[in-house]
Short mmCIF file of N, CA, C and O in Angstrom, two decimals:
data_model
loop_
_atom_site.label_atom_id
_atom_site.label_comp_id
_atom_site.label_asym_id
_atom_site.label_seq_id
_atom_site.Cartn_x
_atom_site.Cartn_y
_atom_site.Cartn_z
N MET A 1 111.26 75.32 100.88
CA MET A 1 110.66 74.03 100.62
C MET A 1 109.98 74.09 99.26
O MET A 1 109.33 75.07 98.94
N ALA A 2 110.15 73.05 98.49
CA ALA A 2 109.58 73.07 97.15
C ALA A 2 109.19 71.65 96.74
O ALA A 2 109.55 70.68 97.40
N ASP A 3 108.48 71.57 95.63
CA ASP A 3 108.14 70.27 95.08
C ASP A 3 109.16 69.93 93.98
O ASP A 3 110.19 70.57 93.87
N GLY A 4 108.86 68.96 93.17
CA GLY A 4 109.79 68.49 92.16
C GLY A 4 110.09 69.47 91.05
O GLY A 4 110.99 69.24 90.24
N GLY A 5 109.36 70.57 90.97
CA GLY A 5 109.57 71.54 89.91
C GLY A 5 110.86 72.33 90.06
O GLY A 5 111.25 73.05 89.15
N TYR A 6 111.52 72.21 91.19
CA TYR A 6 112.74 72.98 91.45
C TYR A 6 113.97 72.08 91.51
O TYR A 6 114.94 72.39 92.19
N GLN A 7 113.95 70.98 90.79
CA GLN A 7 115.10 70.08 90.80
C GLN A 7 116.33 70.80 90.28
O GLN A 7 116.26 71.56 89.32
N GLY A 8 117.44 70.57 90.93
CA GLY A 8 118.69 71.20 90.54
C GLY A 8 118.97 72.50 91.26
O GLY A 8 120.07 73.03 91.16
N ASN A 9 118.00 73.03 91.99
CA ASN A 9 118.20 74.25 92.75
C ASN A 9 118.67 73.87 94.15
O ASN A 9 117.93 73.25 94.92
N ALA A 10 119.88 74.24 94.48
CA ALA A 10 120.48 73.83 95.76
C ALA A 10 119.91 74.59 96.95
O ALA A 10 120.15 74.22 98.10
N ASP A 11 119.16 75.66 96.69
CA ASP A 11 118.65 76.50 97.77
C ASP A 11 117.31 76.05 98.34
O ASP A 11 116.78 76.69 99.23
N VAL A 12 116.74 74.98 97.81
CA VAL A 12 115.43 74.53 98.28
C VAL A 12 115.52 73.12 98.86
O VAL A 12 116.43 72.35 98.55
N ILE A 13 114.56 72.82 99.73
CA ILE A 13 114.47 71.48 100.31
C ILE A 13 113.36 70.74 99.58
O ILE A 13 112.22 71.22 99.53
N MET A 14 113.69 69.61 98.99
CA MET A 14 112.71 68.84 98.24
C MET A 14 112.54 67.46 98.87
O MET A 14 113.45 66.95 99.52
N PRO A 15 111.38 66.84 98.65
CA PRO A 15 111.19 65.49 99.18
C PRO A 15 112.05 64.48 98.43
O PRO A 15 112.48 64.71 97.30
N HIS A 16 112.29 63.35 99.08
CA HIS A 16 113.04 62.27 98.44
C HIS A 16 112.10 61.52 97.50
O HIS A 16 110.95 61.25 97.84
N HIS A 17 112.58 61.19 96.33
CA HIS A 17 111.77 60.48 95.36
C HIS A 17 112.06 59.00 95.41
O HIS A 17 113.11 58.57 95.90
N LYS A 18 111.14 58.23 94.88
CA LYS A 18 111.31 56.79 94.80
C LYS A 18 112.51 56.49 93.89
O LYS A 18 112.60 57.04 92.79
N PRO A 19 113.43 55.64 94.34
CA PRO A 19 114.61 55.32 93.51
C PRO A 19 114.19 54.69 92.17
O PRO A 19 113.19 54.00 92.07
N HIS A 20 114.96 54.97 91.14
CA HIS A 20 114.64 54.46 89.80
C HIS A 20 114.84 52.96 89.68
O HIS A 20 114.33 52.34 88.75
N ASP A 21 115.60 52.37 90.60
CA ASP A 21 115.87 50.93 90.50
C ASP A 21 114.74 50.08 91.06
O ASP A 21 114.83 48.86 91.11
N GLY A 22 113.63 50.70 91.47
CA GLY A 22 112.48 49.95 91.94
C GLY A 22 112.44 49.73 93.44
O GLY A 22 111.46 49.19 93.96
N ASN A 23 113.49 50.11 94.16
CA ASN A 23 113.49 49.96 95.62
C ASN A 23 112.53 50.97 96.25
O ASN A 23 112.15 51.96 95.64
N VAL A 24 112.15 50.69 97.47
CA VAL A 24 111.29 51.62 98.19
C VAL A 24 112.18 52.58 98.98
O VAL A 24 113.28 52.24 99.39
N PRO A 25 111.70 53.81 99.21
CA PRO A 25 112.48 54.75 100.03
C PRO A 25 112.64 54.21 101.45
O PRO A 25 111.79 53.47 101.95
N THR A 26 113.72 54.58 102.10
CA THR A 26 113.97 54.12 103.46
C THR A 26 112.99 54.77 104.42
O THR A 26 112.29 55.73 104.07
N ASP A 27 112.93 54.26 105.64
CA ASP A 27 111.99 54.80 106.64
C ASP A 27 112.26 56.27 106.94
O ASP A 27 111.33 57.07 107.06
N TRP A 28 113.53 56.65 107.06
CA TRP A 28 113.83 58.04 107.37
C TRP A 28 113.45 58.95 106.22
O TRP A 28 113.02 60.09 106.43
N GLN A 29 113.56 58.46 104.98
CA GLN A 29 113.15 59.25 103.83
C GLN A 29 111.63 59.44 103.82
O GLN A 29 111.13 60.52 103.52
N GLU A 30 110.90 58.38 104.15
CA GLU A 30 109.44 58.48 104.23
C GLU A 30 109.01 59.44 105.33
O GLU A 30 108.08 60.23 105.14
N ASP A 31 109.68 59.38 106.48
CA ASP A 31 109.37 60.30 107.57
C ASP A 31 109.65 61.75 107.16
O ASP A 31 108.85 62.65 107.46
N LEU A 32 110.77 61.97 106.49
CA LEU A 32 111.10 63.31 106.02
C LEU A 32 110.09 63.80 105.00
O LEU A 32 109.66 64.96 105.03
N ASN A 33 109.66 62.92 104.09
CA ASN A 33 108.66 63.29 103.10
C ASN A 33 107.33 63.64 103.76
O ASN A 33 106.64 64.57 103.33
N THR A 34 106.96 62.92 104.82
CA THR A 34 105.72 63.22 105.54
C THR A 34 105.78 64.61 106.16
O THR A 34 104.84 65.40 106.03
N GLN A 35 106.89 64.91 106.81
CA GLN A 35 107.06 66.24 107.40
C GLN A 35 107.07 67.32 106.32
O GLN A 35 106.50 68.39 106.50
N HIS A 36 107.73 67.03 105.21
CA HIS A 36 107.80 67.99 104.10
C HIS A 36 106.41 68.29 103.57
O HIS A 36 106.06 69.45 103.34
N ARG A 37 105.58 67.26 103.38
CA ARG A 37 104.22 67.46 102.88
C ARG A 37 103.40 68.33 103.82
O ARG A 37 102.66 69.21 103.37
N LYS A 38 103.54 68.11 105.12
CA LYS A 38 102.77 68.89 106.10
C LYS A 38 103.17 70.36 106.06
O LYS A 38 102.30 71.25 106.01
N VAL A 39 104.46 70.63 106.09
CA VAL A 39 104.93 72.02 106.09
C VAL A 39 104.60 72.69 104.75
O VAL A 39 104.13 73.83 104.71
N HIS A 40 104.81 71.97 103.65
CA HIS A 40 104.54 72.52 102.32
C HIS A 40 103.06 72.86 102.17
O HIS A 40 102.72 73.91 101.60
N ALA A 41 102.18 72.04 102.70
CA ALA A 41 100.74 72.32 102.62
C ALA A 41 100.39 73.57 103.41
O ALA A 41 99.60 74.40 102.94
N HIS A 42 100.97 73.73 104.59
CA HIS A 42 100.71 74.94 105.39
C HIS A 42 101.16 76.20 104.65
O HIS A 42 100.46 77.21 104.65
N VAL A 43 102.33 76.13 104.04
CA VAL A 43 102.85 77.29 103.32
C VAL A 43 101.96 77.62 102.12
O VAL A 43 101.61 78.78 101.88
N GLU A 44 101.56 76.61 101.36
CA GLU A 44 100.69 76.83 100.20
C GLU A 44 99.35 77.42 100.61
O GLU A 44 98.83 78.31 99.95
N HIS A 45 98.78 76.93 101.71
CA HIS A 45 97.50 77.47 102.19
C HIS A 45 97.66 78.92 102.63
O HIS A 45 96.77 79.75 102.39
N CYS A 46 98.77 79.22 103.28
CA CYS A 46 99.03 80.59 103.70
C CYS A 46 99.13 81.52 102.49
O CYS A 46 98.54 82.60 102.48
N LEU A 47 99.87 81.11 101.48
CA LEU A 47 99.99 81.93 100.28
C LEU A 47 98.64 82.11 99.59
O LEU A 47 98.33 83.20 99.09
N ALA A 48 97.83 81.06 99.56
CA ALA A 48 96.50 81.17 98.95
C ALA A 48 95.64 82.16 99.71
O ALA A 48 94.90 82.95 99.11
N ARG A 49 95.70 82.13 101.05
CA ARG A 49 94.92 83.08 101.85
C ARG A 49 95.40 84.51 101.62
O ARG A 49 94.59 85.44 101.55
N MET A 50 96.70 84.69 101.47
CA MET A 50 97.23 86.03 101.25
C MET A 50 96.83 86.56 99.88
O MET A 50 96.62 87.76 99.70
N LYS A 51 96.68 85.69 98.90
CA LYS A 51 96.28 86.13 97.56
C LYS A 51 94.83 86.57 97.52
O LYS A 51 94.40 87.20 96.55
N ASN A 52 94.05 86.25 98.56
CA ASN A 52 92.69 86.76 98.62
C ASN A 52 92.67 88.27 98.80
O ASN A 52 91.67 88.91 98.49
N TRP A 53 93.74 88.82 99.32
CA TRP A 53 93.83 90.27 99.49
C TRP A 53 94.27 90.86 98.15
O TRP A 53 95.32 90.53 97.61
N LYS A 54 93.45 91.72 97.59
CA LYS A 54 93.68 92.26 96.25
C LYS A 54 95.05 92.92 96.08
O LYS A 54 95.66 92.81 95.02
N ILE A 55 95.55 93.56 97.13
CA ILE A 55 96.83 94.26 97.01
C ILE A 55 97.96 93.29 96.66
O ILE A 55 98.90 93.64 95.95
N LEU A 56 97.90 92.05 97.12
CA LEU A 56 98.95 91.08 96.79
C LEU A 56 98.66 90.39 95.46
O LEU A 56 99.57 90.11 94.70
N ARG A 57 97.41 90.14 95.17
CA ARG A 57 97.05 89.45 93.93
C ARG A 57 97.47 90.28 92.72
O ARG A 57 97.91 89.75 91.72
N ASP A 58 97.32 91.59 92.82
CA ASP A 58 97.66 92.48 91.72
C ASP A 58 99.00 93.20 91.94
O ASP A 58 99.21 94.29 91.45
N TYR A 59 99.90 92.58 92.67
CA TYR A 59 101.16 93.21 93.05
C TYR A 59 102.06 93.42 91.83
O TYR A 59 102.46 92.46 91.18
N ARG A 60 102.35 94.66 91.51
CA ARG A 60 103.23 94.99 90.39
C ARG A 60 104.25 96.05 90.81
O ARG A 60 104.66 96.87 90.02
N ARG A 61 104.65 96.04 92.05
CA ARG A 61 105.59 97.04 92.55
C ARG A 61 106.99 96.44 92.63
O ARG A 61 107.20 95.29 92.29
N ALA A 62 107.93 97.22 93.13
CA ALA A 62 109.31 96.75 93.26
C ALA A 62 109.38 95.57 94.21
O ALA A 62 108.71 95.54 95.25
N ALA A 63 110.17 94.58 93.88
CA ALA A 63 110.27 93.36 94.68
C ALA A 63 110.77 93.64 96.09
O ALA A 63 110.39 92.95 97.03
N ARG A 64 111.55 94.69 96.27
CA ARG A 64 112.09 94.99 97.61
C ARG A 64 111.00 95.42 98.58
O ARG A 64 111.19 95.37 99.79
N THR A 65 109.84 95.83 98.08
CA THR A 65 108.75 96.26 98.97
C THR A 65 107.79 95.13 99.30
O THR A 65 106.88 95.32 100.10
N LEU A 66 107.95 93.97 98.67
CA LEU A 66 107.03 92.85 98.88
C LEU A 66 107.00 92.40 100.34
O LEU A 66 105.94 92.06 100.87
N HIS A 67 108.13 92.40 101.01
CA HIS A 67 108.20 91.97 102.40
C HIS A 67 107.29 92.83 103.28
O HIS A 67 106.52 92.30 104.09
N ASP A 68 107.34 94.13 103.11
CA ASP A 68 106.50 95.03 103.91
C ASP A 68 105.01 94.82 103.62
O ASP A 68 104.19 94.82 104.53
N ILE A 69 104.69 94.62 102.34
CA ILE A 69 103.29 94.38 101.97
C ILE A 69 102.80 93.07 102.57
O ILE A 69 101.70 92.99 103.11
N ALA A 70 103.63 92.02 102.50
CA ALA A 70 103.23 90.72 103.05
C ALA A 70 103.02 90.81 104.56
O ALA A 70 102.08 90.21 105.09
N LEU A 71 103.88 91.55 105.26
CA LEU A 71 103.69 91.72 106.70
C LEU A 71 102.39 92.47 107.01
O LEU A 71 101.66 92.12 107.94
N GLY A 72 102.10 93.48 106.22
CA GLY A 72 100.86 94.22 106.41
C GLY A 72 99.64 93.35 106.18
O GLY A 72 98.67 93.40 106.94
N ILE A 73 99.68 92.53 105.15
CA ILE A 73 98.55 91.62 104.86
C ILE A 73 98.40 90.61 105.98
O ILE A 73 97.28 90.29 106.40
N ALA A 74 99.52 90.08 106.47
CA ALA A 74 99.44 89.11 107.58
C ALA A 74 98.81 89.75 108.81
O ALA A 74 97.97 89.13 109.48
N ASN A 75 99.17 90.99 109.10
CA ASN A 75 98.56 91.69 110.24
C ASN A 75 97.07 91.92 110.03
O ASN A 75 96.26 91.74 110.94
N LEU A 76 96.69 92.33 108.82
CA LEU A 76 95.27 92.53 108.52
C LEU A 76 94.50 91.22 108.61
O LEU A 76 93.37 91.18 109.10
N HIS A 77 95.11 90.15 108.14
CA HIS A 77 94.46 88.84 108.22
C HIS A 77 94.23 88.43 109.68
O HIS A 77 93.17 87.96 110.03
N ASN A 78 95.25 88.66 110.51
CA ASN A 78 95.11 88.33 111.93
C ASN A 78 94.03 89.18 112.60
O ASN A 78 93.27 88.68 113.45
N LEU A 79 93.94 90.45 112.21
CA LEU A 79 92.89 91.31 112.75
C LEU A 79 91.50 90.82 112.32
O LEU A 79 90.55 90.83 113.09
N ALA A 80 91.41 90.40 111.06
CA ALA A 80 90.13 89.89 110.56
C ALA A 80 89.72 88.61 111.30
O ALA A 80 88.54 88.40 111.58
N LEU A 81 90.68 87.77 111.62
CA LEU A 81 90.39 86.54 112.35
C LEU A 81 89.96 86.83 113.80
O LEU A 81 89.10 86.14 114.35
N ALA A 82 90.56 87.87 114.37
CA ALA A 82 90.26 88.21 115.76
C ALA A 82 88.86 88.81 115.90
O ALA A 82 88.29 88.79 116.99
N GLY A 83 88.33 89.28 114.82
CA GLY A 83 86.95 89.78 114.84
C GLY A 83 86.91 91.22 115.02
O GLY A 83 86.14 91.98 115.29
#
């Protein structure tokens, strides 16, 4: 899921934009945009929380190891929430 900055990338899901001819988006497009905004906000908040952990903020290691680091941070975050 992405915002308008990834136009032309077929691998991402983007919201529908207002048509250039001045028409309003259809109801299904508005509903899809609403769902997109909700999911996109959750993902952005999750990434922001993960960047609070210094190991991810200063990540300069091989990209193939990022998945393991992200899982570790998610587990640590869940432990911190559990008290």
